[in-house]
mmCIF file of C-alpha atoms and ligand atoms in Angstrom:
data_model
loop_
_atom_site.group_PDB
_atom_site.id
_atom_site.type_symbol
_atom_site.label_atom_id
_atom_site.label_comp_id
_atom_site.label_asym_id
_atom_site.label_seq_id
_atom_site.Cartn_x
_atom_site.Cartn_y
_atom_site.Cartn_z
ATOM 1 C CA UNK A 1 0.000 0.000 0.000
ATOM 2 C CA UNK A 2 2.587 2.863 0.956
ATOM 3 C CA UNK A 3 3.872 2.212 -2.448
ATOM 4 C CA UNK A 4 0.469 3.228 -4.027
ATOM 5 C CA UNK A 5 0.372 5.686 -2.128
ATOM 6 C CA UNK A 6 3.153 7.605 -3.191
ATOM 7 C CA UNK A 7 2.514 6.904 -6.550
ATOM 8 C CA UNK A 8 -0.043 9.857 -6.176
ATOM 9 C CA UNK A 9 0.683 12.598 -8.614
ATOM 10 C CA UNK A 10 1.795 15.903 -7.187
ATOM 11 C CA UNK A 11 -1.531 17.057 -8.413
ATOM 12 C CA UNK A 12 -3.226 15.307 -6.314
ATOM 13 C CA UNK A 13 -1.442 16.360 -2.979
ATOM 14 C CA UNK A 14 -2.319 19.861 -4.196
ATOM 15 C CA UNK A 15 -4.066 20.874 -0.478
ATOM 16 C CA UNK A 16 -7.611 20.210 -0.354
ATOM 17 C CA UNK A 17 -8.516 23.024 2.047
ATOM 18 C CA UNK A 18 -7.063 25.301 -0.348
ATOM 19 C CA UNK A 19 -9.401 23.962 -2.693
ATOM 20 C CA UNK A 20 -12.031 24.446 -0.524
ATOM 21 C CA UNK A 21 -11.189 27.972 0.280
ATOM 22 C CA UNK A 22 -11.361 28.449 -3.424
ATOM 23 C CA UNK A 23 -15.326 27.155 -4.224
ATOM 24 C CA UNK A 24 -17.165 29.099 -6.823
ATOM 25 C CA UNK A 25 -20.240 30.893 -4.752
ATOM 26 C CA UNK A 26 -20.936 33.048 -7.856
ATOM 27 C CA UNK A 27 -23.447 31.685 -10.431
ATOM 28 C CA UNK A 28 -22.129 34.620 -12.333
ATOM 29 C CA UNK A 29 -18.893 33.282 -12.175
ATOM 30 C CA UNK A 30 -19.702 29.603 -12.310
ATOM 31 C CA UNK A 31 -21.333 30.222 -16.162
ATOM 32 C CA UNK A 32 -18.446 32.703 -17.024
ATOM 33 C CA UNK A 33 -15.781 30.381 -16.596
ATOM 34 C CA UNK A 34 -17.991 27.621 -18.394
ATOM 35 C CA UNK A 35 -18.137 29.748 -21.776
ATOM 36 C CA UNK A 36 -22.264 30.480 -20.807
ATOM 37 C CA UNK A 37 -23.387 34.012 -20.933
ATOM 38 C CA UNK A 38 -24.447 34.859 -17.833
ATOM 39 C CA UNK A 39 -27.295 37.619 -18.593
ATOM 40 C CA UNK A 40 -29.279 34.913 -20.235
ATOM 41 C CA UNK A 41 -29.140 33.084 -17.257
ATOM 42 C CA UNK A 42 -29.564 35.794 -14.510
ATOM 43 C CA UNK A 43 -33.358 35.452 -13.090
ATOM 44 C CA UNK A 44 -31.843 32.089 -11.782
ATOM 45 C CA UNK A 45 -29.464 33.286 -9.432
ATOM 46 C CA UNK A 46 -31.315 34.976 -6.392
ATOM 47 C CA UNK A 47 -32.618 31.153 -5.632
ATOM 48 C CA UNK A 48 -28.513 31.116 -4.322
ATOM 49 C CA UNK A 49 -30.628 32.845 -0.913
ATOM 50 C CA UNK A 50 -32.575 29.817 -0.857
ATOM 51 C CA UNK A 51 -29.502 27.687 -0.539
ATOM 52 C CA UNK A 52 -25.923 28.745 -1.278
ATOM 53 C CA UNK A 53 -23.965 27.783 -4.471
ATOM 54 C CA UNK A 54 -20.872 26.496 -4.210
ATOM 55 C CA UNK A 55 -18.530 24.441 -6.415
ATOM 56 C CA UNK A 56 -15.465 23.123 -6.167
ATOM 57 C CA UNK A 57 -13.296 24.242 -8.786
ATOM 58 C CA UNK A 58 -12.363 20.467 -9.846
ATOM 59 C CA UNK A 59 -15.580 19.883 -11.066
ATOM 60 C CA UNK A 60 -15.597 22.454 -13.365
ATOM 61 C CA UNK A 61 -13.200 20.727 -16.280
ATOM 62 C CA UNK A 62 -15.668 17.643 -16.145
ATOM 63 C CA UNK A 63 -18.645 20.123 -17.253
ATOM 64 C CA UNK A 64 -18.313 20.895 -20.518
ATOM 65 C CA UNK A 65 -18.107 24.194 -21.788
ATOM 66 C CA UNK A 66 -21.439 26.186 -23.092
ATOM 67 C CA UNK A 67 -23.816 23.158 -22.391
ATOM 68 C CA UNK A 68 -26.293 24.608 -19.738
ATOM 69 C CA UNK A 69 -27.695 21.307 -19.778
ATOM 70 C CA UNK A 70 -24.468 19.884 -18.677
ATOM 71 C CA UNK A 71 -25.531 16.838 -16.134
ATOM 72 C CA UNK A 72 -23.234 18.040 -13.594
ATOM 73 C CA UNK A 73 -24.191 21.842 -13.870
ATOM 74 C CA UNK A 74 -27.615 20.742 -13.604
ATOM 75 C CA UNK A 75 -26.650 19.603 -10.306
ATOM 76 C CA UNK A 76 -25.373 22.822 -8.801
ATOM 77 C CA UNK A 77 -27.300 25.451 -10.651
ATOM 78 C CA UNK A 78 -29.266 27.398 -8.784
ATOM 79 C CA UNK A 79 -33.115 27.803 -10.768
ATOM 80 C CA UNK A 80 -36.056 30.587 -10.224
ATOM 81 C CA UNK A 81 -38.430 27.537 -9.829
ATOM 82 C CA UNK A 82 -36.648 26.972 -6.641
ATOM 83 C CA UNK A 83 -39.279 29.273 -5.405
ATOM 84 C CA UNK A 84 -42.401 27.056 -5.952
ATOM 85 C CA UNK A 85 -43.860 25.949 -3.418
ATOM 86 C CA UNK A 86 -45.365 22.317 -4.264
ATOM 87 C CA UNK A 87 -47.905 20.145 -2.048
ATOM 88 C CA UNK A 88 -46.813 17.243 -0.891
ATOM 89 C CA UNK A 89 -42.943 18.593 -0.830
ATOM 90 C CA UNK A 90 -41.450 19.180 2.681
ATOM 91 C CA UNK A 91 -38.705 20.974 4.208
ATOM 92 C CA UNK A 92 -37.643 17.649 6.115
ATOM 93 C CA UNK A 93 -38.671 14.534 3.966
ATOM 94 C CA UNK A 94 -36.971 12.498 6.208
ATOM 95 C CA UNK A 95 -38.399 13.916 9.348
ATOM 96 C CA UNK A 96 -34.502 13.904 10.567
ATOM 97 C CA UNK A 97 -34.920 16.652 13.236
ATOM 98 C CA UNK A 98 -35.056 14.049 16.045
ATOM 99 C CA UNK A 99 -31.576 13.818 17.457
ATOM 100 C CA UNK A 100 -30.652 12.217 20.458
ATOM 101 C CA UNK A 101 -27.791 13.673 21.042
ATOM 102 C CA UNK A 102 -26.289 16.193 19.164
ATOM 103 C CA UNK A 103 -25.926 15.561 15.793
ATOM 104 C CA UNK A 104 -27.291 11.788 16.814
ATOM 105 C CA UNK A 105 -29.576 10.280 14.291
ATOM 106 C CA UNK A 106 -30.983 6.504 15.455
ATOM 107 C CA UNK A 107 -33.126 5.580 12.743
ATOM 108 C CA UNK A 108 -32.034 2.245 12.536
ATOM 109 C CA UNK A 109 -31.639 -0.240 15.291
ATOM 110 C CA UNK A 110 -28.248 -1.282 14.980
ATOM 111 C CA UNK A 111 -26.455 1.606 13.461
ATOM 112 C CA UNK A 112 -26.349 5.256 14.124
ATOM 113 C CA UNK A 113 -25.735 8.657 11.703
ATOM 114 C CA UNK A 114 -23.016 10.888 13.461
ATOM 115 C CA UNK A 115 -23.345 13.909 11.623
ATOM 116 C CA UNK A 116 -19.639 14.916 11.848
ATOM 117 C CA UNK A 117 -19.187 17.861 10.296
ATOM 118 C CA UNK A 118 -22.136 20.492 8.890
ATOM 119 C CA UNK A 119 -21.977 21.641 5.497
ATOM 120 C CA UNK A 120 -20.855 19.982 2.443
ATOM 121 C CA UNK A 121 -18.169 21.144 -0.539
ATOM 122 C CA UNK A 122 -20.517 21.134 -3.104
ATOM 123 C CA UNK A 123 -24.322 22.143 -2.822
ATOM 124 C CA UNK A 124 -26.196 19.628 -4.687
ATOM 125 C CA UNK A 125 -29.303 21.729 -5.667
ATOM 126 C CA UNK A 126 -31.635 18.337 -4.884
ATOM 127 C CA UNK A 127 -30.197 17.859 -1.559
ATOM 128 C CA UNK A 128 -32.358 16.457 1.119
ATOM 129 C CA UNK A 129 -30.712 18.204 3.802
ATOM 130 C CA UNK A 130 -30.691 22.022 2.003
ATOM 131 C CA UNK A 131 -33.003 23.067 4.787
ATOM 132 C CA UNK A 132 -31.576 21.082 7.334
ATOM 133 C CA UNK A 133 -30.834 23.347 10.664
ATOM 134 C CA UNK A 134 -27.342 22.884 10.778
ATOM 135 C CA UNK A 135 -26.698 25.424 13.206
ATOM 136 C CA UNK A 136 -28.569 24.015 15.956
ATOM 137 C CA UNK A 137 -26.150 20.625 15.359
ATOM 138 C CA UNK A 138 -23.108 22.515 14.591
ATOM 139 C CA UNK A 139 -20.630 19.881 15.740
ATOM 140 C CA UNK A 140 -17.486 20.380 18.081
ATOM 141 C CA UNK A 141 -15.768 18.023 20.602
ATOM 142 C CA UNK A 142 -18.086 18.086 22.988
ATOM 143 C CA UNK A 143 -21.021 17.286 20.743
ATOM 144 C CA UNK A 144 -18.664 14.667 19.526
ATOM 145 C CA UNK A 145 -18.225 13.176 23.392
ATOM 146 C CA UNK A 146 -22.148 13.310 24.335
ATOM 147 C CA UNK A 147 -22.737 11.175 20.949
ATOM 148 C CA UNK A 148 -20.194 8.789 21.888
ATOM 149 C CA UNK A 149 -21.641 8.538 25.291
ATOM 150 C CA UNK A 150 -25.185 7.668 23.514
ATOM 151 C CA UNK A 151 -23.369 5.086 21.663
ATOM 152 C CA UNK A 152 -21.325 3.546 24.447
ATOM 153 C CA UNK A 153 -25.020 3.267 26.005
ATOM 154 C CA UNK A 154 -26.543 1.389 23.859
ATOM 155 C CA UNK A 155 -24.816 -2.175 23.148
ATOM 156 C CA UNK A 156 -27.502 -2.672 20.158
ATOM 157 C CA UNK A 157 -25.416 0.052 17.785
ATOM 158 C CA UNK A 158 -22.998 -2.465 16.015
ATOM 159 C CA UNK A 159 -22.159 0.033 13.070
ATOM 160 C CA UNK A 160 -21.522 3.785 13.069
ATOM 161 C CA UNK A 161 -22.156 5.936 9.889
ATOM 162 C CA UNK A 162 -20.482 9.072 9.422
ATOM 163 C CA UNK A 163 -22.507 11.496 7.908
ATOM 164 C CA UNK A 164 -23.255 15.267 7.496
ATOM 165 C CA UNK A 165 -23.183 17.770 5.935
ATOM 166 C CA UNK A 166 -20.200 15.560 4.727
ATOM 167 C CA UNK A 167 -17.933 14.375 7.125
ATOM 168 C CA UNK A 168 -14.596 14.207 5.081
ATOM 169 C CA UNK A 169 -14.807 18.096 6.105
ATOM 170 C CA UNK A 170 -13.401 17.364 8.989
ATOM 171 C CA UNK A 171 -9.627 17.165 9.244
ATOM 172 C CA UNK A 172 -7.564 14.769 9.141
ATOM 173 C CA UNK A 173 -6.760 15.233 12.713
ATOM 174 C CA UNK A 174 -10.124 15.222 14.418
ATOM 175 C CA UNK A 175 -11.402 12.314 12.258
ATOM 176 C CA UNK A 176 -8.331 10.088 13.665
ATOM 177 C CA UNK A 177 -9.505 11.469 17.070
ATOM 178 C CA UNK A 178 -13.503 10.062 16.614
ATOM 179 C CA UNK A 179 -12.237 6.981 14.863
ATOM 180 C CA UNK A 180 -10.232 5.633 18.015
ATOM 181 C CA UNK A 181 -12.808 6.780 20.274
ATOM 182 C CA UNK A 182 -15.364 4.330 18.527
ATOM 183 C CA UNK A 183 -12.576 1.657 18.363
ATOM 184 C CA UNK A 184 -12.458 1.904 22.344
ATOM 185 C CA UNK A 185 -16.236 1.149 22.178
ATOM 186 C CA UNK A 186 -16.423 -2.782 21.997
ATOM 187 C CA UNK A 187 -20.439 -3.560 20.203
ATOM 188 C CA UNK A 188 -19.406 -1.206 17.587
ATOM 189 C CA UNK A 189 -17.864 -3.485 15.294
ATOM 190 C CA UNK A 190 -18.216 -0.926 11.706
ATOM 191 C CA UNK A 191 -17.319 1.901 10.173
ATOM 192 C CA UNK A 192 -19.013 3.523 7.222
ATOM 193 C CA UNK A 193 -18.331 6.814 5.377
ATOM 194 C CA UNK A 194 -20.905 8.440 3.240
ATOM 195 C CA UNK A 195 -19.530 11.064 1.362
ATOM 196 C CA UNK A 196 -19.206 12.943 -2.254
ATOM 197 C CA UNK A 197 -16.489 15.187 -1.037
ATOM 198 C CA UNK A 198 -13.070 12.896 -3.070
ATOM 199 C CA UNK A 199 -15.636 12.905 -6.081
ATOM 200 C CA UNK A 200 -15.991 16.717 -6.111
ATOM 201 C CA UNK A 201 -11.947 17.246 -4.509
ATOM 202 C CA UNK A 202 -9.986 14.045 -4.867
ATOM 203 C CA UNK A 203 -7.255 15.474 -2.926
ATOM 204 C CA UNK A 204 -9.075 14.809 -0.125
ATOM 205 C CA UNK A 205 -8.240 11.374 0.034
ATOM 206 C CA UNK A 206 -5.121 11.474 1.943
ATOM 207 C CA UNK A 207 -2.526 8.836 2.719
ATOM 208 C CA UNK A 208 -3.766 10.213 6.766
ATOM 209 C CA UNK A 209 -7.108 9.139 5.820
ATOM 210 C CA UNK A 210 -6.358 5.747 4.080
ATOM 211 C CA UNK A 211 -4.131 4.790 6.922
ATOM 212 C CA UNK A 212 -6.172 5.347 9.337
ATOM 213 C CA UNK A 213 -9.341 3.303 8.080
ATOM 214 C CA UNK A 214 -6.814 0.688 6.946
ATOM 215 C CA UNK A 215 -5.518 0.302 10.376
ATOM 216 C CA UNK A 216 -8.845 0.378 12.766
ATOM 217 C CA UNK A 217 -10.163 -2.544 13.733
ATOM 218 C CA UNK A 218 -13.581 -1.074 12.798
ATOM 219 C CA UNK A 219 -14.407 -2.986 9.253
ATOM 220 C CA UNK A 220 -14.257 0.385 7.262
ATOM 221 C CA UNK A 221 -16.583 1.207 4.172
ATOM 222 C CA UNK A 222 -16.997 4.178 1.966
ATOM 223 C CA UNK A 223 -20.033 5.283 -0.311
ATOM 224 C CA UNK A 224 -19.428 7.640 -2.516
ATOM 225 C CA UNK A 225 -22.577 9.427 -4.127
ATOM 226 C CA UNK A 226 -22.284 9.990 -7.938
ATOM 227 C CA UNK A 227 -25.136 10.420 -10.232
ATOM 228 C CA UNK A 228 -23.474 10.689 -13.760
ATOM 229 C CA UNK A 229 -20.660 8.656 -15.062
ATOM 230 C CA UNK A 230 -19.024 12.727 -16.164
ATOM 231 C CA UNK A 231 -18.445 12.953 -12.611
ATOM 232 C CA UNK A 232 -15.422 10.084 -12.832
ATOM 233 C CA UNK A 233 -11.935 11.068 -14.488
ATOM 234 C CA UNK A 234 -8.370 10.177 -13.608
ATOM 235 C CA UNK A 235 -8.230 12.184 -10.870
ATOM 236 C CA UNK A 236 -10.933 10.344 -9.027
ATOM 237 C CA UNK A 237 -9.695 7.009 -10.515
ATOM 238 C CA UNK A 238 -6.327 8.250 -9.131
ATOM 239 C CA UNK A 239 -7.654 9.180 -5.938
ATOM 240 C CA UNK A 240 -9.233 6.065 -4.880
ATOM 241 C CA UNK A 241 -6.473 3.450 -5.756
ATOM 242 C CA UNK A 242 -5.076 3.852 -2.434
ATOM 243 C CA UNK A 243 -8.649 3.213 -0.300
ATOM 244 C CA UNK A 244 -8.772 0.036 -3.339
ATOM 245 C CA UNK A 245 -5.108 -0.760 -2.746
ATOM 246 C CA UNK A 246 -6.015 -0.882 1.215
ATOM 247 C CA UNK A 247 -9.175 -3.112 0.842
ATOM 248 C CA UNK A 248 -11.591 -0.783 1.700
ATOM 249 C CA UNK A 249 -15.104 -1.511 0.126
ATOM 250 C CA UNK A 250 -16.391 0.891 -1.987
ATOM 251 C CA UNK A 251 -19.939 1.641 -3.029
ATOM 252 C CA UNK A 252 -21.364 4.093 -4.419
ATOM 253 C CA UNK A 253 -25.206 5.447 -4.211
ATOM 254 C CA UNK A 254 -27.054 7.752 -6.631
ATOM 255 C CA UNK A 255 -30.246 9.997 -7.085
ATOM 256 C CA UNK A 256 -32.507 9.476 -9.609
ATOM 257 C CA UNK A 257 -32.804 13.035 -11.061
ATOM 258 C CA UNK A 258 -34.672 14.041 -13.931
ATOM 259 C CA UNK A 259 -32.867 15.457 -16.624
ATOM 260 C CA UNK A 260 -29.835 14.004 -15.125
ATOM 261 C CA UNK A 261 -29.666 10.476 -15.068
ATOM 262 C CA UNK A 262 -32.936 9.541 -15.672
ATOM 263 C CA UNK A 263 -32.725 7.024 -18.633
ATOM 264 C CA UNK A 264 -31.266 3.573 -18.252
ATOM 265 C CA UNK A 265 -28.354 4.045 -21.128
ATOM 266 C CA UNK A 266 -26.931 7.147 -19.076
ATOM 267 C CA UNK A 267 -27.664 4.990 -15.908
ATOM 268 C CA UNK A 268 -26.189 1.955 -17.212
ATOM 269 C CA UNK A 269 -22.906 4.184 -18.047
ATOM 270 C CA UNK A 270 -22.370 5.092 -14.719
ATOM 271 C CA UNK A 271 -22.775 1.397 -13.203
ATOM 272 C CA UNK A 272 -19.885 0.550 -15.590
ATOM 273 C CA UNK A 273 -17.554 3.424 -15.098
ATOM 274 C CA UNK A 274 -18.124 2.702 -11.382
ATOM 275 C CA UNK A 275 -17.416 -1.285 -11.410
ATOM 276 C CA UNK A 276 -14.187 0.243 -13.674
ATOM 277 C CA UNK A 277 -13.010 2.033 -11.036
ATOM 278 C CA UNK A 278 -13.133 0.061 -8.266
ATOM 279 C CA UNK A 279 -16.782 1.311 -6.743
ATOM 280 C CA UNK A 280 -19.694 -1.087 -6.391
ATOM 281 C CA UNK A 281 -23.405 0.355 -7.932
ATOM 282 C CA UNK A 282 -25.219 -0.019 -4.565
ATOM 283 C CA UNK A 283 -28.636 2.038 -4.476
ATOM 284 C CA UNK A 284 -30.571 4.366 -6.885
ATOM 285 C CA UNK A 285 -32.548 6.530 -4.294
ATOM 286 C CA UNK A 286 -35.876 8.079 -5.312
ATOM 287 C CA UNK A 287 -35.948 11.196 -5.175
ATOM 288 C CA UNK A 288 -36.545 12.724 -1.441
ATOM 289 C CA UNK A 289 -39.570 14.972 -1.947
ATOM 290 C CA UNK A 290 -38.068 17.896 -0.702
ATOM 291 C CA UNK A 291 -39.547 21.232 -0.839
ATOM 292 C CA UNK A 292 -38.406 23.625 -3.515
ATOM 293 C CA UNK A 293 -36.760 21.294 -5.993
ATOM 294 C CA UNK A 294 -39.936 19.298 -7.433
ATOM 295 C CA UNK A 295 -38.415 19.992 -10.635
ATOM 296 C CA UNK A 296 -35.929 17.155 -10.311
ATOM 297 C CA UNK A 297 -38.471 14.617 -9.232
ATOM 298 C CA UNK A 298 -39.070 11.650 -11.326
ATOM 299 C CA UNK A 299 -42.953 9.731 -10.910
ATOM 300 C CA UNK A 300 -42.317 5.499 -9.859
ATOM 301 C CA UNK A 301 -43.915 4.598 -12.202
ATOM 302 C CA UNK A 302 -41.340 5.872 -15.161
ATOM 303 C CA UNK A 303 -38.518 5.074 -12.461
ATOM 304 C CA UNK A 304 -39.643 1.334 -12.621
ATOM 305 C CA UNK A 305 -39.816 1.088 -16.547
ATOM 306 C CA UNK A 306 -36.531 2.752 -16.004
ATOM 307 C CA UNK A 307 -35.237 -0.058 -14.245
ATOM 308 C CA UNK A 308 -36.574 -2.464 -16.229
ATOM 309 C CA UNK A 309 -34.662 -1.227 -19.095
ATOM 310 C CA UNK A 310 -31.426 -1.351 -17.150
ATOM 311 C CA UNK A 311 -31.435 -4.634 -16.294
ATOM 312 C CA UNK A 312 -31.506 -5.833 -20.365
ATOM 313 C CA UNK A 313 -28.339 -3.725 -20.448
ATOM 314 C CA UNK A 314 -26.649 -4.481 -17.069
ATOM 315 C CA UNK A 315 -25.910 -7.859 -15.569
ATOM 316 C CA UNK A 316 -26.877 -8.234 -12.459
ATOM 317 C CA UNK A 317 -23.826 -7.339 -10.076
ATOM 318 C CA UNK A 318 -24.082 -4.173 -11.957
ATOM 319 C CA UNK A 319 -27.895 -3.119 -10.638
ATOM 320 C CA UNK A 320 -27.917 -0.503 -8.281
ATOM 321 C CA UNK A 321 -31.077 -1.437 -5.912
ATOM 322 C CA UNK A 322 -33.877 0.662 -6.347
ATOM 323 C CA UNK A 323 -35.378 2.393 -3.207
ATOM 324 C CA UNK A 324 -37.321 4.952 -1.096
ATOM 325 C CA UNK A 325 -36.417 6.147 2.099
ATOM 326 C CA UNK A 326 -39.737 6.351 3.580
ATOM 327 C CA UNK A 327 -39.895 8.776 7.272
ATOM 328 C CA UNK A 328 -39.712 6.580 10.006
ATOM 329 C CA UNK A 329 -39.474 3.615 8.330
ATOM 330 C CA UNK A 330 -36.860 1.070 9.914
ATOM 331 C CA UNK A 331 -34.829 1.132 7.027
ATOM 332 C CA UNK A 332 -34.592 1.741 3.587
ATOM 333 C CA UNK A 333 -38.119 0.473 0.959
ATOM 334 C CA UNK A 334 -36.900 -1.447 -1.493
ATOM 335 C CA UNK A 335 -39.170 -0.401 -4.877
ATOM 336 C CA UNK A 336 -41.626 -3.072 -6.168
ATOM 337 C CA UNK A 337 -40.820 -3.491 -10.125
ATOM 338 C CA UNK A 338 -44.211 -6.204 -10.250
HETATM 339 S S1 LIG B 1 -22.951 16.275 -0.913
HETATM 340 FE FE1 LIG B 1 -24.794 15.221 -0.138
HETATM 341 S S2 LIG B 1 -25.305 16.282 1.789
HETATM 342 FE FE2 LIG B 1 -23.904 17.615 0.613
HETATM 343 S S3 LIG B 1 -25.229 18.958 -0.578
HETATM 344 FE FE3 LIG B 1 -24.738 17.205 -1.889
HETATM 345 S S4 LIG B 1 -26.432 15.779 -1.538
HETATM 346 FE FE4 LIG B 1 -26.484 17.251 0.145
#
């Protein structure tokens, strides 16, 4: 493994913070730089109040240039219709606001969410959490210790799932800090990662990072979240082959977003440039009915004939499972295709 690592370019160990620092926040800016004329566009952008834009400046050379219908623009973008309000759309889908403890989610019986870090390094326009009250779970240290207590608590939580926000904004640092606190916590047995953070900023995978979910005695898994095979290129490739080197399952789970992915050859792409590069197709979420962004919402009905077409074109080990998270439901609802 060590040898993998180094084998990173020097691009790669270009500093992921400084990336960070260095997110687009402009839609002005984010259509200049992609050849688009911005006037045309400009009724769009006061939906940024509604939820911020940012993109990482990586991202960027995978859109191509003067396609507003790019299928990773159309995932940052901010749009007027933003502003509709729709029936049946909610502000919390997933009726997430019970914590118990801070930034404590125990949905399911035997594993809890640890929201480890608010905020994300991309805004995903669809998000589920975009009205989420981050504030109020802002996490520190102590946050971090009273969660830990819950967990040490209760001897049914075998698996702990960092979440956020995304949690790879945490450092390097404090995530090697919660990481051996769980290890000290003997039902816990697993350790997953749900993020999109090395897809948007590959440099965040860090030989820190690999080493230390390499070495835990926690069974360690990551799942990315990638909707659109665009979103892979060497530098992700590049990025993973250490957490691949280290055998660290990967997976990967996507949205099904209209005008995105939503038609089984673009779907069927991505399952293949994923089992390429390492990640295992895992779930196809439907689309959290989240207030604001109805426009991105695909009926089940054309999601199942979806399906149905993927699975002439993909053999089996290659279908991402299709499902619903349904609000207070034990776990996730697994889509009927009957
Ligand atoms: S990375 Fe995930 S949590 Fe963050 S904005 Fe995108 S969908 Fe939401």
């Amino acid at each position: 493994m060590p040898q993998i690592i180094t084998q990173i370019s020097d691009r790669l160990h270009t500093s992921w913070q400084k990336e960070l620092a260095n997110v687009i926040t402009d839609p002005k800016t984010l259509l200049e730089l992609l050849k688009i004329t911005p006037e045309e566009y400009q009724q769009h952008f006061s939906a940024r109040k509604l939820f911020p834009v940012r993109v990482p400046r990586p991202l960027l050379s995978r859109m191509k240039k003067g396609d507003i219908n790019d299928p990773i623009l159309k995932q940052v973008m901010p749009l007027d219709s933003e502003f509709t309000i729709t029936d049946g759309y909610s502000q919390d889908p997933l009726e997430e606001h019970d914590t118990v403890a801070p930034g404590l989610l125990h949905k399911y019986k035997h594993r809890v969410l640890m929201m480890v870090k608010t905020g994300c390094a991309i805004n995903c326009r669809y998000c589920f959490r975009r009205h989420f009250p981050y504030a109020d779970n802002s996490p520190n240290k102590v946050r971090w210790q009273q969660a830990l207590s819950y967990i040490q608590n209760h001897s049914e939580i075998n698996e702990v799932i960092f979440s956020g926000g995304d949690p790879l904004m945490a450092n390097d640092e404090h995530l090697l800090w919660l990481i051996n606190e769980i290890e000290q916590i003997p039902h816990v047995k697993r350790l997953r990662i749900h993020t999109r953070l090395p897809i948007v900023i590959p440099q965040r995978i860090t030989p820190a990072l690999v080493s230390a979910l390499a070495k835990t005695r926690l069974k360690s898994t990551v799942v990315f979240h990638i909707n659109h095979a665009n979103e892979i290129n060497e530098d992700v490739i590049q990025a993973i082959e250490p957490l691949i080197a280290a055998r660290i399952p990967l997976f990967n789970q996507s949205v099904l977003l209209k005008g995105i992915n939503d038609d089984a050859n673009t779907l069927a792409e991505l399952s293949e440039q994923l089992f390429d590069s390492g990640i295992q197709p895992y779930y196809l979420h439907l689309f959290d009915k989240v207030q604001g962004v109805a426009h991105f919402d695909i009926d089940e009905q054309t999601a199942k004939k979806i399906i149905l077409q993927l699975m002439a074109i993909l053999p089996g080990y290659l279908m991402p499972k299709l499902v619903r998270e349904i609000a207070g439901e034990a776990n996730k609802t697994p889509i009927n295709l009957a």
